[in-house]
mmCIF file of C-alpha atoms in Angstrom:
data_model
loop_
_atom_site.group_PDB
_atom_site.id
_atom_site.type_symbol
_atom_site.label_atom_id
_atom_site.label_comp_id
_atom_site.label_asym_id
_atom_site.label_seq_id
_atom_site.Cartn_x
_atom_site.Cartn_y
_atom_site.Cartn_z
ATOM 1 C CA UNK A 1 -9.303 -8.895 -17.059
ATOM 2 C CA UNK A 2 -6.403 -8.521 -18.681
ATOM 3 C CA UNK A 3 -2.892 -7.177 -16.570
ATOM 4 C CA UNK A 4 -3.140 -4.046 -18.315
ATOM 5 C CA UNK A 5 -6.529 -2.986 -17.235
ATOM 6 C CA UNK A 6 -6.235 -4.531 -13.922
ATOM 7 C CA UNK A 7 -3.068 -1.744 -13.605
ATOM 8 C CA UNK A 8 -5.553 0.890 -14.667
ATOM 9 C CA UNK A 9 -8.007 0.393 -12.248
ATOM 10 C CA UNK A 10 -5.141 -0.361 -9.479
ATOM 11 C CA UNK A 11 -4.010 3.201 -10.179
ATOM 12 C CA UNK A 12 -7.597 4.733 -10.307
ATOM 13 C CA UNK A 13 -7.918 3.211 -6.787
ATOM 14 C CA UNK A 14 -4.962 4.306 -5.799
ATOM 15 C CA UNK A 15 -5.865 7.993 -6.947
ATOM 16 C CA UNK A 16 -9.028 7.739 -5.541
ATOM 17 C CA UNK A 17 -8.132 6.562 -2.290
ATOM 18 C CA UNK A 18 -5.576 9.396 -1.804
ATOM 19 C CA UNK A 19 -8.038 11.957 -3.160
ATOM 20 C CA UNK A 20 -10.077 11.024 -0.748
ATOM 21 C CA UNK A 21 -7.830 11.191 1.989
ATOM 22 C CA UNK A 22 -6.602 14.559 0.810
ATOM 23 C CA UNK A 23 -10.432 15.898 0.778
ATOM 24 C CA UNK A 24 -11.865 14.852 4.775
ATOM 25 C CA UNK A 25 -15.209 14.294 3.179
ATOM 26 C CA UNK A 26 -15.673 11.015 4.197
ATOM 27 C CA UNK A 27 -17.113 10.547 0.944
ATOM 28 C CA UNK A 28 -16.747 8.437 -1.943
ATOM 29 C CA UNK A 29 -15.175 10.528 -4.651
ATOM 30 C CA UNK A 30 -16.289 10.003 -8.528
ATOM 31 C CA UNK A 31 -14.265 7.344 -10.199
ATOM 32 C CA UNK A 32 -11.118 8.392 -11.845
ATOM 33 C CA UNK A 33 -9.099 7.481 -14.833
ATOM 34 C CA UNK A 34 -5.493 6.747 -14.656
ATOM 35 C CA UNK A 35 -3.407 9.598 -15.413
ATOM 36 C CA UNK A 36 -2.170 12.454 -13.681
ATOM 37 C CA UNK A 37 -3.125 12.564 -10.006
ATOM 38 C CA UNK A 38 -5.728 15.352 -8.779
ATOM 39 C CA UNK A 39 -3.970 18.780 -7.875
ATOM 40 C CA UNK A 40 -5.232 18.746 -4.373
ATOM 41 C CA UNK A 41 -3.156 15.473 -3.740
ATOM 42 C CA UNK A 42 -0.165 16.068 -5.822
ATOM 43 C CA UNK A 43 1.057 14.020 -8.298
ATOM 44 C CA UNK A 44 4.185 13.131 -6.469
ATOM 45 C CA UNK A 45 1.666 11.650 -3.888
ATOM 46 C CA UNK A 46 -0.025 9.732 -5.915
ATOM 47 C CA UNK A 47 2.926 8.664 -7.930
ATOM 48 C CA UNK A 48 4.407 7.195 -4.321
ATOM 49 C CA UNK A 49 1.293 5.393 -3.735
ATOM 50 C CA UNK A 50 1.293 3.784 -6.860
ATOM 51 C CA UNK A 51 5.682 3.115 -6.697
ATOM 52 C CA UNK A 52 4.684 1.755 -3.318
ATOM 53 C CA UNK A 53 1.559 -0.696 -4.580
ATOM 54 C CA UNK A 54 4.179 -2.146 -6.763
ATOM 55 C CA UNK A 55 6.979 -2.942 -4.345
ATOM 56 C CA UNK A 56 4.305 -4.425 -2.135
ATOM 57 C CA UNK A 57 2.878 -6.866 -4.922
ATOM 58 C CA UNK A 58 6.205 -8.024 -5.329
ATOM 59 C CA UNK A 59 7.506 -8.249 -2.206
ATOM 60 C CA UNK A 60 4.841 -9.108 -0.182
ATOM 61 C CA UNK A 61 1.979 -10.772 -2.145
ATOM 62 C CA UNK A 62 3.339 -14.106 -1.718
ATOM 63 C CA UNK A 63 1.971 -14.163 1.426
ATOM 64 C CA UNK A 64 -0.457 -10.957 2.340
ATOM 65 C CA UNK A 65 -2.764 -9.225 0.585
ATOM 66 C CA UNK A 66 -2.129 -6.054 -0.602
ATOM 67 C CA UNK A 67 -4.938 -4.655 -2.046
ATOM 68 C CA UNK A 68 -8.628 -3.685 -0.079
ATOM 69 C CA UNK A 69 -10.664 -6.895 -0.209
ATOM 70 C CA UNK A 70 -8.054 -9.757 -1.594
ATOM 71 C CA UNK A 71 -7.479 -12.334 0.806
ATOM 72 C CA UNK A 72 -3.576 -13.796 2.042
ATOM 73 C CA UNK A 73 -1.813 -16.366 0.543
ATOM 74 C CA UNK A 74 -0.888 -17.397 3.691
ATOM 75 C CA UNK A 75 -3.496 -17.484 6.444
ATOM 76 C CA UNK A 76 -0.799 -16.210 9.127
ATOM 77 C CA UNK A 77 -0.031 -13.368 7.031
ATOM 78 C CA UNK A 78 -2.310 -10.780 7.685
ATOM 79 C CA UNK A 79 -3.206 -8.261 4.815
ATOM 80 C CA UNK A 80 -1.366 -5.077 4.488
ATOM 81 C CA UNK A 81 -4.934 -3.154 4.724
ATOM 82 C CA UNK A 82 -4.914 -4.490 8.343
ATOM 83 C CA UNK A 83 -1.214 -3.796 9.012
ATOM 84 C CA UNK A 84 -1.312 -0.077 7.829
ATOM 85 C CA UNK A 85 -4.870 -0.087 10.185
ATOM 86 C CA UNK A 86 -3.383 -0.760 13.572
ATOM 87 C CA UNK A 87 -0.051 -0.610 13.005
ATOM 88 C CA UNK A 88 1.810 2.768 13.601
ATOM 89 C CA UNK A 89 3.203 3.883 10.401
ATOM 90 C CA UNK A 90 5.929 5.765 11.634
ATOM 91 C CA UNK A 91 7.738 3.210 13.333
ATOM 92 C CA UNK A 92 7.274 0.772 10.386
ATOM 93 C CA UNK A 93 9.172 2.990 8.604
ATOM 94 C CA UNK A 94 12.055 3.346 11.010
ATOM 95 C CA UNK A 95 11.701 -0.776 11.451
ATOM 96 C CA UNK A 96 11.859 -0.632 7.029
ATOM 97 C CA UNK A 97 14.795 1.696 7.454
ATOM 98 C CA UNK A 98 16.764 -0.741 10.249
ATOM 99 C CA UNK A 99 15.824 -3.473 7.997
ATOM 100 C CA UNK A 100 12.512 -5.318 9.288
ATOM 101 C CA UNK A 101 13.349 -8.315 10.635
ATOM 102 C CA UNK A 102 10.333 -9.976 12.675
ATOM 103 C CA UNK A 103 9.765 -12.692 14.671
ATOM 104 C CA UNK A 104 8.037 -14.845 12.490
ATOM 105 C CA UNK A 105 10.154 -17.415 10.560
ATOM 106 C CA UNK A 106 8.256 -17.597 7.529
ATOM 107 C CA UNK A 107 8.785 -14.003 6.993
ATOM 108 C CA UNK A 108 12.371 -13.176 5.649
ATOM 109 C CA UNK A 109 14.144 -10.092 6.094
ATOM 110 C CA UNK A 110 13.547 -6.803 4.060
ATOM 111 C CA UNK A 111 16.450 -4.217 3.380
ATOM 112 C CA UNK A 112 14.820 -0.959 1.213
ATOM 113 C CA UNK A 113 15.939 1.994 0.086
ATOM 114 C CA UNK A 114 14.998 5.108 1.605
ATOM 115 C CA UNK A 115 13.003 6.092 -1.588
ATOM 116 C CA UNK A 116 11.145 2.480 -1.623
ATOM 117 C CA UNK A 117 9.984 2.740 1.899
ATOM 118 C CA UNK A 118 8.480 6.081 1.712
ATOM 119 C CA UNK A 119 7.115 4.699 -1.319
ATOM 120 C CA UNK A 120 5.651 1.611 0.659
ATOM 121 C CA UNK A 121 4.295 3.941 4.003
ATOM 122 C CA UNK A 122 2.468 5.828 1.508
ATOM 123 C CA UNK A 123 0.715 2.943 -0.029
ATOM 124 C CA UNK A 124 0.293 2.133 3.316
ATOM 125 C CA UNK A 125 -1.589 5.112 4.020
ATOM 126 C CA UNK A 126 -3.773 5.015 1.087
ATOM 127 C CA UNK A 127 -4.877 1.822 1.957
ATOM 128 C CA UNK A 128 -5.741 3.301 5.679
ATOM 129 C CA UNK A 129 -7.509 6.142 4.548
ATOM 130 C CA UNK A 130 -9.763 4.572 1.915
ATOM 131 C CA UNK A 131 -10.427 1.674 5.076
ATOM 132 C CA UNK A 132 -11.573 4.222 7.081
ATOM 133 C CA UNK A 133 -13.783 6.085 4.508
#
């Protein structure tokens, strides 16, 4: 596959997941191209979700996984499917905003910009609601 399809169809998923999350169905929506989001999400939505799948494959993909079914890097990193699953997103953000610093050594410290992490939570919660669809 080459990196600009594999962009496509990270976008569609993207869109989908959020349309999804948007409609309460519980169902799978039909596939979508990549393009302009669905009205009933908003393509600003969308847009962050995308911004934020981004700043997570570069920041982050050296050791989690970022998308829905990848696998870690590192085994002690979990994947950021199962972070934005039990972890509340809220308080991530306000950890993002203090500049996360954890207690594992491996990990190094993140400072983001205000836009970036609401970029990143939304990601976040794309990749919770299409988990729990």
């Amino acid at each position: 596959m080459s990196p600009a399809t594999g962009s496509l169809r990270r976008r569609s998923l993207v869109v989908a997941m959020l349309t999804l999350a948007a409609s309460g169905t519980g169902c799978a929506p039909a596939p979508q191209r990549a393009g302009p989001a669905p009205a009933t999400i908003g393509a600003a939505a969308a847009a962050a979700a995308w911004r934020g799948e981004q700043i997570a494959r570069t920041a982050c993909a050296s050791c989690h996984a970022v998308g829905l079914y990848d696998a870690s890097v590192m085994d002690a990193a979990p994947p950021l499917r199962d972070v934005a699953a039990r972890r509340d997103l809220g308080r991530l953000e306000e950890q993002l905003a203090e500049g996360l610093v954890t207690a594992h050594p491996t990990m190094p410290p993140f400072n983001y910009r205000a836009g970036e992490i609401d970029d990143l939570i939304a990601y976040l919660n794309a990749l919770r609601a299409a988990r729990t669809s």
